[in-house]
Each structure stands twice: as structure tokens, then as C-alpha cells.
mmCIF file of C-alpha atoms in Angstrom:
data_model
loop_
_atom_site.group_PDB
_atom_site.id
_atom_site.type_symbol
_atom_site.label_atom_id
_atom_site.label_comp_id
_atom_site.label_asym_id
_atom_site.label_seq_id
_atom_site.Cartn_x
_atom_site.Cartn_y
_atom_site.Cartn_z
ATOM 1 C CA MET E 1 53.475 -38.958 -16.295
ATOM 2 C CA PRO E 2 50.048 -38.954 -16.067
ATOM 3 C CA GLN E 3 48.625 -37.504 -12.688
ATOM 4 C CA GLY E 4 46.784 -38.329 -10.553
ATOM 5 C CA ASP E 5 44.624 -36.333 -7.384
ATOM 6 C CA LEU E 6 43.083 -36.259 -3.968
ATOM 7 C CA ASN E 7 40.438 -37.907 -4.815
ATOM 8 C CA GLY E 8 42.863 -40.819 -5.111
ATOM 9 C CA ASN E 9 41.628 -41.278 -8.927
ATOM 10 C CA SER E 10 44.314 -42.885 -11.459
ATOM 11 C CA THR E 11 48.783 -42.616 -11.437
ATOM 12 C CA GLN E 12 50.498 -44.079 -14.044
ATOM 13 C CA ASN E 13 51.241 -48.572 -12.980
ATOM 14 C CA GLY E 14 48.146 -49.542 -12.279
ATOM 15 C CA ALA E 15 47.721 -46.996 -8.923
ATOM 16 C CA ARG E 16 45.676 -44.745 -7.813
ATOM 17 C CA ALA E 17 46.211 -41.162 -6.438
ATOM 18 C CA ARG E 18 45.856 -40.885 -2.427
ATOM 19 C CA ARG E 19 43.113 -38.929 -1.009
ATOM 20 C CA ALA E 20 43.850 -36.407 0.985
ATOM 21 C CA PRO E 21 42.786 -37.176 5.410
ATOM 22 C CA VAL E 22 40.078 -34.614 6.917
ATOM 23 C CA PRO E 23 41.799 -32.617 9.283
ATOM 24 C CA GLY E 24 41.628 -33.856 12.674
ATOM 25 C CA LYS E 25 40.089 -37.779 12.017
ATOM 26 C CA ALA E 26 42.595 -39.832 13.137
ATOM 27 C CA THR E 27 44.363 -41.634 11.234
ATOM 28 C CA ILE E 28 47.137 -45.059 11.231
ATOM 29 C CA LEU E 29 50.260 -43.514 10.535
ATOM 30 C CA ALA E 30 51.813 -47.026 10.731
ATOM 31 C CA LEU E 31 52.219 -50.751 11.267
ATOM 32 C CA GLY E 32 54.495 -53.341 12.970
ATOM 33 C CA LYS E 33 53.982 -57.204 13.763
ATOM 34 C CA ALA E 34 56.730 -59.969 15.568
ATOM 35 C CA PHE E 35 56.027 -63.108 16.863
ATOM 36 C CA PRO E 36 58.056 -65.964 18.546
ATOM 37 C CA SER E 37 61.051 -67.777 16.864
ATOM 38 C CA GLN E 38 59.093 -70.716 17.198
ATOM 39 C CA VAL E 39 57.043 -71.460 13.952
ATOM 40 C CA LEU E 40 54.183 -74.219 14.475
ATOM 41 C CA PRO E 41 53.284 -75.499 11.057
ATOM 42 C CA GLN E 42 49.678 -77.023 11.469
ATOM 43 C CA GLU E 43 51.096 -80.568 10.328
ATOM 44 C CA CYS E 44 53.454 -80.363 12.575
ATOM 45 C CA LEU E 45 51.179 -79.770 15.714
ATOM 46 C CA VAL E 46 49.274 -83.289 16.387
ATOM 47 C CA GLU E 47 52.245 -84.563 16.856
ATOM 48 C CA GLY E 48 53.372 -81.959 19.154
ATOM 49 C CA TYR E 49 50.804 -81.282 21.101
ATOM 50 C CA ILE E 50 51.049 -85.276 21.793
ATOM 51 C CA ARG E 51 53.394 -86.034 22.322
ATOM 52 C CA ASP E 52 55.032 -82.805 24.395
ATOM 53 C CA THR E 53 51.525 -83.261 26.885
ATOM 54 C CA LYS E 54 51.942 -87.724 26.591
ATOM 55 C CA CYS E 55 48.453 -87.827 25.730
ATOM 56 C CA ALA E 56 47.114 -91.445 24.519
ATOM 57 C CA ASP E 57 43.517 -91.262 24.093
ATOM 58 C CA SER E 58 43.246 -91.538 20.177
ATOM 59 C CA SER E 59 39.887 -90.758 20.065
ATOM 60 C CA ILE E 60 41.442 -86.543 21.919
ATOM 61 C CA LYS E 61 44.584 -87.345 18.688
ATOM 62 C CA GLU E 62 41.700 -87.956 15.701
ATOM 63 C CA LYS E 63 38.968 -85.059 17.071
ATOM 64 C CA LEU E 64 42.352 -82.513 17.094
ATOM 65 C CA GLU E 65 43.884 -84.136 13.312
ATOM 66 C CA ARG E 66 40.264 -83.300 11.925
ATOM 67 C CA LEU E 67 39.681 -79.945 14.032
ATOM 68 C CA CYS E 68 42.970 -78.924 12.737
ATOM 69 C CA LYS E 69 42.633 -79.292 9.285
ATOM 70 C CA ASN E 70 39.196 -77.255 9.222
ATOM 71 C CA THR E 71 40.356 -74.229 10.739
ATOM 72 C CA THR E 72 42.579 -73.515 7.415
ATOM 73 C CA VAL E 73 45.739 -72.005 9.008
ATOM 74 C CA LYS E 74 48.889 -72.770 7.935
ATOM 75 C CA THR E 75 51.406 -71.471 9.808
ATOM 76 C CA ARG E 76 51.045 -70.481 13.494
ATOM 77 C CA TYR E 77 54.109 -68.859 15.815
ATOM 78 C CA THR E 78 54.079 -69.984 19.578
ATOM 79 C CA VAL E 79 55.774 -68.440 22.977
ATOM 80 C CA MET E 80 56.201 -72.876 23.882
ATOM 81 C CA SER E 81 58.555 -74.630 23.097
ATOM 82 C CA LYS E 82 60.678 -77.867 24.187
ATOM 83 C CA GLU E 83 63.276 -75.961 26.906
ATOM 84 C CA ILE E 84 60.380 -74.080 28.514
ATOM 85 C CA LEU E 85 58.397 -77.869 29.637
ATOM 86 C CA ASP E 86 62.149 -78.856 30.264
ATOM 87 C CA LYS E 87 62.175 -76.347 32.372
ATOM 88 C CA TYR E 88 58.281 -76.469 33.667
ATOM 89 C CA PRO E 89 57.464 -80.213 33.703
ATOM 90 C CA GLU E 90 54.541 -80.514 35.459
ATOM 91 C CA LEU E 91 52.669 -77.528 31.949
ATOM 92 C CA ALA E 92 51.837 -80.970 30.625
ATOM 93 C CA ILE E 93 50.274 -83.087 34.088
ATOM 94 C CA GLU E 94 46.696 -82.920 34.510
ATOM 95 C CA GLY E 95 45.516 -80.809 37.644
ATOM 96 C CA THR E 96 48.671 -79.518 38.560
ATOM 97 C CA PRO E 97 48.928 -75.543 39.775
ATOM 98 C CA THR E 98 50.463 -74.068 37.365
ATOM 99 C CA ILE E 99 49.103 -70.081 36.911
ATOM 100 C CA ARG E 100 51.850 -68.928 38.804
ATOM 101 C CA GLN E 101 54.535 -70.211 36.313
ATOM 102 C CA LYS E 102 52.822 -69.677 33.927
ATOM 103 C CA LEU E 103 52.719 -65.867 34.362
ATOM 104 C CA GLU E 104 56.460 -66.158 34.521
ATOM 105 C CA ILE E 105 56.436 -67.020 31.044
ATOM 106 C CA ALA E 106 53.776 -65.044 29.912
ATOM 107 C CA ASN E 107 55.647 -61.543 31.040
ATOM 108 C CA PRO E 108 58.359 -60.864 29.816
ATOM 109 C CA ALA E 109 57.466 -63.342 27.153
ATOM 110 C CA VAL E 110 54.560 -60.094 25.950
ATOM 111 C CA VAL E 111 56.554 -57.183 26.909
ATOM 112 C CA GLU E 112 59.068 -58.728 24.839
ATOM 113 C CA MET E 113 56.854 -59.247 21.854
ATOM 114 C CA ALA E 114 55.547 -55.677 22.212
ATOM 115 C CA THR E 115 58.413 -54.182 21.716
ATOM 116 C CA ARG E 116 59.822 -55.722 19.119
ATOM 117 C CA ALA E 117 56.012 -54.950 17.611
ATOM 118 C CA SER E 118 56.628 -51.152 18.443
ATOM 119 C CA LYS E 119 60.112 -50.660 17.461
ATOM 120 C CA ALA E 120 59.373 -51.548 14.214
ATOM 121 C CA CYS E 121 56.387 -49.911 13.441
ATOM 122 C CA ILE E 122 58.059 -46.346 14.865
ATOM 123 C CA LYS E 123 61.063 -47.297 12.151
ATOM 124 C CA GLU E 124 58.353 -47.349 9.647
ATOM 125 C CA TRP E 125 57.135 -44.115 10.861
ATOM 126 C CA GLY E 126 59.979 -42.088 11.118
ATOM 127 C CA ARG E 127 59.663 -40.252 13.606
ATOM 128 C CA PRO E 128 61.612 -39.952 17.028
ATOM 129 C CA VAL E 129 59.935 -42.360 19.894
ATOM 130 C CA GLU E 130 60.233 -38.959 22.036
ATOM 131 C CA GLU E 131 56.714 -38.114 20.136
ATOM 132 C CA ILE E 132 54.956 -40.385 21.520
ATOM 133 C CA THR E 133 52.584 -38.353 24.095
ATOM 134 C CA HIS E 134 50.201 -41.678 24.396
ATOM 135 C CA MET E 135 49.903 -45.001 24.637
ATOM 136 C CA VAL E 136 47.674 -47.819 24.390
ATOM 137 C CA TYR E 137 48.541 -51.251 25.311
ATOM 138 C CA VAL E 138 46.304 -54.088 24.968
ATOM 139 C CA SER E 139 46.810 -58.032 26.139
ATOM 140 C CA SER E 140 44.672 -60.900 27.475
ATOM 141 C CA SER E 141 47.846 -63.106 28.238
ATOM 142 C CA GLU E 142 49.461 -61.380 31.198
ATOM 143 C CA ILE E 143 47.995 -60.368 35.084
ATOM 144 C CA ARG E 144 50.785 -58.186 37.584
ATOM 145 C CA LEU E 145 51.282 -54.806 39.071
ATOM 146 C CA PRO E 146 52.339 -52.915 37.442
ATOM 147 C CA GLY E 147 50.901 -53.897 33.855
ATOM 148 C CA GLY E 148 53.307 -54.076 31.230
ATOM 149 C CA ASP E 149 52.199 -51.115 29.149
ATOM 150 C CA LEU E 150 55.392 -49.531 32.044
ATOM 151 C CA TYR E 151 57.178 -52.555 31.091
ATOM 152 C CA LEU E 152 57.225 -51.083 27.124
ATOM 153 C CA ALA E 153 57.437 -47.734 28.184
ATOM 154 C CA ASN E 154 60.754 -47.877 29.821
ATOM 155 C CA GLU E 155 61.906 -50.686 27.088
ATOM 156 C CA LEU E 156 61.354 -48.549 24.267
ATOM 157 C CA GLY E 157 63.090 -44.632 25.488
ATOM 158 C CA LEU E 158 58.973 -43.436 26.563
ATOM 159 C CA LYS E 159 59.282 -40.226 27.974
ATOM 160 C CA SER E 160 58.042 -40.399 31.531
ATOM 161 C CA ASP E 161 55.457 -38.864 31.489
ATOM 162 C CA VAL E 162 53.249 -40.244 28.143
ATOM 163 C CA ASN E 163 50.519 -40.967 29.133
ATOM 164 C CA ARG E 164 49.041 -44.707 28.979
ATOM 165 C CA VAL E 165 45.770 -46.592 28.992
ATOM 166 C CA MET E 166 45.576 -50.428 29.791
ATOM 167 C CA LEU E 167 43.217 -52.800 27.722
ATOM 168 C CA TYR E 168 43.160 -56.351 29.375
ATOM 169 C CA PHE E 169 41.336 -59.615 28.716
ATOM 170 C CA LEU E 170 39.360 -57.949 26.122
ATOM 171 C CA GLY E 171 40.130 -61.280 24.183
ATOM 172 C CA CYS E 172 39.663 -61.239 20.502
ATOM 173 C CA TYR E 173 37.978 -58.105 20.034
ATOM 174 C CA GLY E 174 41.005 -55.986 22.196
ATOM 175 C CA GLY E 175 42.326 -55.100 19.190
ATOM 176 C CA VAL E 176 39.326 -52.808 17.436
ATOM 177 C CA THR E 177 38.801 -51.444 20.650
ATOM 178 C CA GLY E 178 42.064 -50.256 21.473
ATOM 179 C CA LEU E 179 41.445 -48.518 17.693
ATOM 180 C CA ARG E 180 39.102 -47.038 18.837
ATOM 181 C CA VAL E 181 40.565 -45.644 22.313
ATOM 182 C CA ALA E 182 43.481 -44.852 20.369
ATOM 183 C CA LYS E 183 41.566 -42.518 17.810
ATOM 184 C CA ASP E 184 39.585 -40.792 21.012
ATOM 185 C CA ILE E 185 42.374 -39.988 22.427
ATOM 186 C CA ALA E 186 43.726 -38.021 19.035
ATOM 187 C CA GLU E 187 41.040 -36.360 17.718
ATOM 188 C CA ASN E 188 41.164 -34.623 21.674
ATOM 189 C CA ASN E 189 44.341 -33.533 22.212
ATOM 190 C CA PRO E 190 45.541 -32.012 18.680
ATOM 191 C CA GLY E 191 49.123 -32.656 18.009
ATOM 192 C CA SER E 192 49.096 -36.068 19.702
ATOM 193 C CA ARG E 193 50.567 -39.310 18.448
ATOM 194 C CA VAL E 194 48.711 -42.358 19.508
ATOM 195 C CA LEU E 195 51.279 -45.879 19.555
ATOM 196 C CA LEU E 196 48.659 -48.757 20.649
ATOM 197 C CA THR E 197 50.449 -52.189 20.986
ATOM 198 C CA THR E 198 48.433 -56.044 21.540
ATOM 199 C CA SER E 199 51.093 -58.717 21.852
ATOM 200 C CA GLU E 200 48.947 -62.160 23.542
ATOM 201 C CA THR E 201 50.403 -66.368 24.212
ATOM 202 C CA THR E 202 47.684 -69.575 24.879
ATOM 203 C CA ILE E 203 50.876 -70.307 27.452
ATOM 204 C CA LEU E 204 48.079 -69.243 30.023
ATOM 205 C CA GLY E 205 45.946 -71.680 28.495
ATOM 206 C CA PHE E 206 48.620 -74.492 27.925
ATOM 207 C CA ARG E 207 47.284 -77.883 29.496
ATOM 208 C CA PRO E 208 46.700 -81.357 29.074
ATOM 209 C CA PRO E 209 43.644 -82.572 26.761
ATOM 210 C CA ASN E 210 40.572 -83.927 27.991
ATOM 211 C CA ILE E 211 37.804 -84.765 26.622
ATOM 212 C CA SER E 212 35.194 -82.777 28.679
ATOM 213 C CA ARG E 213 36.656 -80.111 27.923
ATOM 214 C CA PRO E 214 36.584 -79.621 23.587
ATOM 215 C CA TYR E 215 36.847 -75.901 23.663
ATOM 216 C CA ASP E 216 41.253 -76.706 24.760
ATOM 217 C CA LEU E 217 41.776 -78.071 21.447
ATOM 218 C CA VAL E 218 40.269 -75.942 19.639
ATOM 219 C CA GLY E 219 42.581 -73.311 20.778
ATOM 220 C CA ALA E 220 45.144 -76.115 20.826
ATOM 221 C CA ALA E 221 44.390 -76.154 16.896
ATOM 222 C CA LEU E 222 43.267 -72.302 16.225
ATOM 223 C CA PHE E 223 44.870 -70.146 18.357
ATOM 224 C CA GLY E 224 48.063 -68.829 17.985
ATOM 225 C CA ASP E 225 51.150 -66.397 19.543
ATOM 226 C CA GLY E 226 52.521 -62.373 18.075
ATOM 227 C CA ALA E 227 52.383 -59.137 18.971
ATOM 228 C CA ALA E 228 51.446 -55.468 17.036
ATOM 229 C CA ALA E 229 51.573 -51.930 17.329
ATOM 230 C CA ALA E 230 49.823 -48.832 14.983
ATOM 231 C CA ILE E 231 50.923 -44.873 15.574
ATOM 232 C CA ILE E 232 47.264 -42.999 15.365
ATOM 233 C CA GLY E 233 47.390 -39.126 14.856
ATOM 234 C CA THR E 234 45.552 -36.439 12.810
ATOM 235 C CA ASN E 235 47.053 -34.192 10.776
ATOM 236 C CA PRO E 236 49.603 -36.039 9.579
ATOM 237 C CA LEU E 237 52.947 -34.030 9.149
ATOM 238 C CA LEU E 238 53.211 -33.674 5.125
ATOM 239 C CA ASN E 239 56.539 -35.301 3.385
ATOM 240 C CA HIS E 240 56.678 -36.889 6.938
ATOM 241 C CA GLU E 241 54.204 -38.784 8.268
ATOM 242 C CA SER E 242 52.554 -41.862 4.992
ATOM 243 C CA PRO E 243 48.947 -42.292 6.392
ATOM 244 C CA PHE E 244 46.810 -45.100 4.364
ATOM 245 C CA ILE E 245 43.436 -45.600 6.378
ATOM 246 C CA GLU E 246 40.907 -43.104 8.489
ATOM 247 C CA LEU E 247 39.183 -44.050 11.468
ATOM 248 C CA ASN E 248 36.189 -42.299 10.644
ATOM 249 C CA TYR E 249 33.445 -43.983 12.936
ATOM 250 C CA ALA E 250 33.757 -46.273 15.295
ATOM 251 C CA VAL E 251 31.087 -48.491 17.385
ATOM 252 C CA GLN E 252 30.755 -51.287 19.572
ATOM 253 C CA LYS E 253 27.813 -53.217 20.783
ATOM 254 C CA PHE E 254 27.147 -56.330 23.343
ATOM 255 C CA LEU E 255 24.387 -58.958 22.958
ATOM 256 C CA PRO E 256 22.587 -58.457 25.699
ATOM 257 C CA ASP E 257 22.713 -62.146 28.073
ATOM 258 C CA THR E 258 25.057 -63.826 26.764
ATOM 259 C CA GLN E 259 28.017 -63.905 28.743
ATOM 260 C CA ASN E 260 28.202 -67.491 29.375
ATOM 261 C CA VAL E 261 29.191 -67.786 25.186
ATOM 262 C CA ILE E 262 32.646 -66.610 25.702
ATOM 263 C CA ASP E 263 33.748 -66.892 28.634
ATOM 264 C CA GLY E 264 37.030 -66.641 30.277
ATOM 265 C CA ARG E 265 38.593 -67.744 34.324
ATOM 266 C CA ILE E 266 41.603 -67.753 35.419
ATOM 267 C CA SER E 267 41.966 -70.972 37.592
ATOM 268 C CA GLU E 268 44.916 -72.547 39.855
ATOM 269 C CA GLU E 269 46.190 -74.177 36.372
ATOM 270 C CA GLY E 270 45.795 -70.432 33.571
ATOM 271 C CA ILE E 271 43.045 -69.824 32.482
ATOM 272 C CA ASN E 272 39.402 -72.294 30.874
ATOM 273 C CA PHE E 273 38.243 -71.058 27.746
ATOM 274 C CA LYS E 274 34.402 -72.470 26.666
ATOM 275 C CA LEU E 275 33.148 -71.447 23.548
ATOM 276 C CA GLY E 276 29.655 -71.576 22.559
ATOM 277 C CA ARG E 277 27.906 -73.203 19.665
ATOM 278 C CA ASP E 278 25.882 -70.524 18.864
ATOM 279 C CA LEU E 279 29.055 -68.407 18.644
ATOM 280 C CA PRO E 280 28.567 -67.429 15.014
ATOM 281 C CA GLN E 281 24.615 -67.710 14.486
ATOM 282 C CA LYS E 282 24.649 -64.951 16.692
ATOM 283 C CA ILE E 283 26.527 -62.490 14.397
ATOM 284 C CA GLU E 284 24.416 -64.374 11.660
ATOM 285 C CA ASP E 285 21.912 -62.552 13.671
ATOM 286 C CA ASN E 286 23.042 -58.962 14.106
ATOM 287 C CA ILE E 287 25.624 -58.204 12.559
ATOM 288 C CA GLU E 288 24.175 -56.862 9.492
ATOM 289 C CA GLU E 289 22.225 -54.533 11.693
ATOM 290 C CA PHE E 290 25.328 -53.433 13.064
ATOM 291 C CA CYS E 291 27.465 -52.938 9.560
ATOM 292 C CA ASN E 292 24.805 -50.492 8.735
ATOM 293 C CA LYS E 293 24.811 -48.660 11.671
ATOM 294 C CA LEU E 294 28.774 -48.030 10.495
ATOM 295 C CA MET E 295 27.914 -47.142 7.042
ATOM 296 C CA ALA E 296 25.195 -45.005 7.817
ATOM 297 C CA LYS E 297 27.480 -42.049 8.064
ATOM 298 C CA CYS E 298 29.369 -42.252 4.420
ATOM 299 C CA ASP E 299 27.285 -42.509 1.269
ATOM 300 C CA VAL E 300 28.067 -46.738 0.244
ATOM 301 C CA LYS E 301 24.941 -48.946 0.176
ATOM 302 C CA ASP E 302 25.861 -51.958 -1.405
ATOM 303 C CA PHE E 303 28.299 -53.553 1.354
ATOM 304 C CA ASN E 304 30.138 -55.326 -1.658
ATOM 305 C CA GLU E 305 31.553 -51.913 -2.188
ATOM 306 C CA LEU E 306 33.308 -51.396 1.311
ATOM 307 C CA PHE E 307 36.506 -53.614 1.369
ATOM 308 C CA TRP E 308 36.198 -56.021 4.730
ATOM 309 C CA ALA E 309 39.645 -56.181 7.088
ATOM 310 C CA VAL E 310 37.183 -58.810 9.543
ATOM 311 C CA HIS E 311 38.986 -59.756 12.719
ATOM 312 C CA PRO E 312 39.248 -64.345 10.926
ATOM 313 C CA GLY E 313 37.977 -65.735 14.605
ATOM 314 C CA GLY E 314 37.243 -68.940 13.189
ATOM 315 C CA PRO E 315 36.480 -69.869 9.388
ATOM 316 C CA ALA E 316 32.979 -70.490 11.112
ATOM 317 C CA ILE E 317 32.294 -66.894 11.914
ATOM 318 C CA LEU E 318 33.932 -65.678 7.954
ATOM 319 C CA ASN E 319 31.684 -67.854 5.881
ATOM 320 C CA LYS E 320 28.675 -66.801 8.319
ATOM 321 C CA LEU E 321 29.771 -62.877 7.585
ATOM 322 C CA GLU E 322 29.999 -64.357 3.678
ATOM 323 C CA THR E 323 26.571 -64.920 3.893
ATOM 324 C CA ILE E 324 24.983 -63.524 5.280
ATOM 325 C CA LEU E 325 25.400 -59.903 3.923
ATOM 326 C CA LYS E 326 26.116 -61.205 0.674
ATOM 327 C CA LEU E 327 29.870 -60.552 -0.077
ATOM 328 C CA SER E 328 31.782 -61.208 -3.034
ATOM 329 C CA GLY E 329 34.532 -64.156 -2.786
ATOM 330 C CA ASP E 330 37.301 -62.021 -2.271
ATOM 331 C CA LYS E 331 35.303 -59.329 0.144
ATOM 332 C CA LEU E 332 37.365 -61.726 3.573
ATOM 333 C CA GLU E 333 40.658 -62.335 1.676
ATOM 334 C CA CYS E 334 42.783 -60.015 4.231
ATOM 335 C CA SER E 335 41.486 -61.862 6.203
ATOM 336 C CA ARG E 336 41.137 -66.182 5.338
ATOM 337 C CA LYS E 337 45.413 -65.008 4.802
ATOM 338 C CA ALA E 338 45.562 -63.348 7.586
ATOM 339 C CA LEU E 339 43.786 -66.413 9.763
ATOM 340 C CA MET E 340 45.505 -69.058 7.849
ATOM 341 C CA ASP E 341 49.618 -67.056 8.001
ATOM 342 C CA TYR E 342 49.467 -66.465 11.667
ATOM 343 C CA GLY E 343 46.022 -68.438 12.661
ATOM 344 C CA ASN E 344 44.430 -66.403 15.789
ATOM 345 C CA VAL E 345 46.256 -64.212 17.063
ATOM 346 C CA SER E 346 43.330 -62.892 19.768
ATOM 347 C CA SER E 347 43.077 -58.828 20.278
ATOM 348 C CA ASN E 348 46.100 -58.441 17.366
ATOM 349 C CA THR E 349 45.343 -60.732 14.543
ATOM 350 C CA ILE E 350 43.069 -57.322 13.157
ATOM 351 C CA PHE E 351 46.468 -55.210 12.949
ATOM 352 C CA TYR E 352 47.509 -58.869 10.567
ATOM 353 C CA VAL E 353 44.313 -58.124 8.818
ATOM 354 C CA MET E 354 44.662 -54.529 8.046
ATOM 355 C CA GLU E 355 49.029 -54.629 7.070
ATOM 356 C CA TYR E 356 47.836 -57.780 3.965
ATOM 357 C CA MET E 357 44.748 -55.105 2.932
ATOM 358 C CA ARG E 358 46.905 -51.846 2.988
ATOM 359 C CA GLU E 359 48.891 -53.585 -0.027
ATOM 360 C CA TYR E 360 44.784 -54.505 -1.430
ATOM 361 C CA LEU E 361 44.642 -50.787 -0.772
ATOM 362 C CA LYS E 362 46.912 -49.419 -3.109
ATOM 363 C CA GLU E 363 45.674 -50.988 -6.779
ATOM 364 C CA ASP E 364 43.927 -48.959 -8.942
ATOM 365 C CA GLY E 365 40.172 -48.884 -8.591
ATOM 366 C CA ARG E 366 40.062 -49.883 -4.937
ATOM 367 C CA GLU E 367 37.049 -48.802 -2.615
ATOM 368 C CA GLU E 368 37.574 -46.033 -0.370
ATOM 369 C CA TRP E 369 35.039 -46.933 2.597
ATOM 370 C CA GLY E 370 34.978 -50.386 4.280
ATOM 371 C CA LEU E 371 34.646 -51.401 7.780
ATOM 372 C CA GLY E 372 36.901 -53.042 10.416
ATOM 373 C CA LEU E 373 35.197 -55.303 12.502
ATOM 374 C CA ALA E 374 35.862 -57.681 15.873
ATOM 375 C CA PHE E 375 33.974 -60.605 17.968
ATOM 376 C CA GLY E 376 34.456 -61.666 21.485
ATOM 377 C CA PRO E 377 33.898 -62.007 25.131
ATOM 378 C CA GLY E 378 29.987 -60.277 25.971
ATOM 379 C CA ILE E 379 29.644 -61.056 23.183
ATOM 380 C CA THR E 380 30.720 -57.883 22.397
ATOM 381 C CA PHE E 381 30.737 -56.816 18.902
ATOM 382 C CA GLU E 382 33.268 -53.715 17.531
ATOM 383 C CA GLY E 383 33.565 -51.984 15.039
ATOM 384 C CA ILE E 384 35.190 -49.416 12.969
ATOM 385 C CA LEU E 385 33.973 -46.833 9.687
ATOM 386 C CA LEU E 386 37.687 -47.511 7.949
ATOM 387 C CA ARG E 387 38.246 -44.926 4.854
ATOM 388 C CA SER E 388 41.095 -45.709 2.123
ATOM 389 C CA LEU E 389 43.890 -42.859 1.781
#
């Protein structure tokens, strides 16, 4: 019977042997995800959204149809439903103060999804919930004190002395920030196990379309709801834990004077977003230097010798990244598939990409080193040098 080794040489059936994690380096030990029950095929979105918001402007409908085709999204999940609109008809009325109603919907919804994603992750991990020592909770979709982290800890039955960290309103880069924070916690607390959970809903931004707010249509065509979870820890227990990626080195960077390129403000009507058209160009102008800084920590010099787990903010960002870094056509396949299957689910989406990446990396001959990237308000770049185990 063919055998493999810890350096990743071939085993039987096209699989490869596992690589040994570096002692003391944080690893991802398990993943989980959850979604609302309401499935939203992209081809049904326009008619439903126009009907639910009683929009009579044909130009808005035509623009939304074009946007929906360009996003490459096929399926999304949403908390919004006919039952919610029947209970809160004011959500579909322009200019109505609805922040209270939206929080009544969003606050419990994100915790419910976070609970299911966390339970799925803990089940995959296979260890007792009492072994979770720390929790990092990420969301841009709720506002309250105490935060969703406490509600989630209660729902999961975590120990009352679990160490909790909340990361609120980071937007699309929040998942990778969560990985960086969980990495720091795990590596500085030997024996710890960190539950990282992200949960997002678009409820806070739901409103009738208006020609003066073009980004509302972009959001309607692109964003979805869901939750994700990961267990992070160092020195995995032999025969009891199954690490698949090592979090080797993390970097964050913001671009000065770009705080208005992605702008989100809370109002009486919910959260209002504005997105500058120059976002893809800003990313293109700065991404190569950022990636080189991460790559300096490994012995890989060619971008095409890496695997890529990139948050799919939208197809334009992925296309810019592919062009400027001269990536081969399959390098962003996992990101494109996550975008197609779930839409942009803000902080969660990087974990959906990683779930697809996990299957990709099981095959023989796959890359040892890779990059995890996300971009968001600030403009903020968040990146992690990853190592496949």
C-alpha cells in the first residue's frame, strides 16, 4: 500500500499525506455554516423585490435586472419573507423610520443563525463544548447591549468564564479580522480553543428602491444572509482533531483618506450604504504590494504557486485581482463558486470559500502555501498567509 509523509508526498487514490502543523501556530480545526430557510434564486429576485416594495419605476426594474445578471450570483438565502412584510408593512414604505422594527427582526435572527453554524462546527470538531475557552463574534447586522456574543454563549451552553470578544461593523473584511484575532488568542494562550462565529443579515439595509440611491440596487442584487463558524487552536490533539489550514502570518492595512469610498451610516430608516465606483481600482493599485508582504514569510515567489481564498466582494474585484496579479483562470475558482452559491454574505463569505478550498487542497499536488484576503470599509485590506496541512 503506498504511503505518504508529513511533507505532503502522494498516497493512494490521488490524495496526499497530511503536513504536520508548526508547533505553536494556530490552525483551523473545523468549519460550520447556517442559512435562513428562505432560498432566493437570482432569477426570482427582481420580480419579488419590485412587487414587495411596490416599485412602479420601470427604469429601476431594468437596472436591477442588469445588475442581477452581472453579479454572477445564482442562489442566496434571506431572512426577509412575506410573513415579515405582512407583520411590518412599513418596511416597504419610503422614508418611514424603521430601525426599531429592523432590529426586532435582525437581532434574534443573527443569533439563531450563529447558533446553528456554531453547533455544526462543534459537531465537526468532535470535542466537548466545555473545551471552548474563547469566543470571537463578528457581525455588522445587530445593535444592542449586551451583544450577540453573550446570547450565543448562552445558547451554546459555553462556560460562564469563556473569554468573549465582539467585532462589530467591520463589513466584508470582518471574517478575516476574526481569524487574525482568533490566531492571536490561540497562540498566546496555550491549550486554548477559540470559537469564531460570524453572522449577517441584510435586514438593516432593506428599503424600497430609489433612483437617487443606486447602491441600494447593487446591494439587492449581490448580498445575502447567513452565518459561519470555525474552531481555532494550536498543537492539535493527535487522533482527536483534524486541522486543515495553518494561520501562519496575518497583516492588516488601511488606505489613507479612503474612508468615504465605502460608507455606511445608521439612520432612522436602518443602515445606508454608499459605495464608490473607484473601489476595484483602489484595490488594484495596492494589492500587489500587500500580497508581497505576506509572501515574504514563505519561500514562494510566484503568485500562481499559491492557493487563493479571497472574499468575493463582487465579480469586478475578483476580475481586477486576477488581472493585476496575472493569476491563472482556476486560482479564484473557490471564491467565484462561493459568490455564485451564496452571494456576498459580508464577513461570513471567506469561510464558505475556505470550505470549498478544503476539498480542493485534499488532492495530490496542491499548493502548500496560500493567501486569505478580504477588503472592506476604510478601505481596509486584511490578509493571512495560509499553509495547507
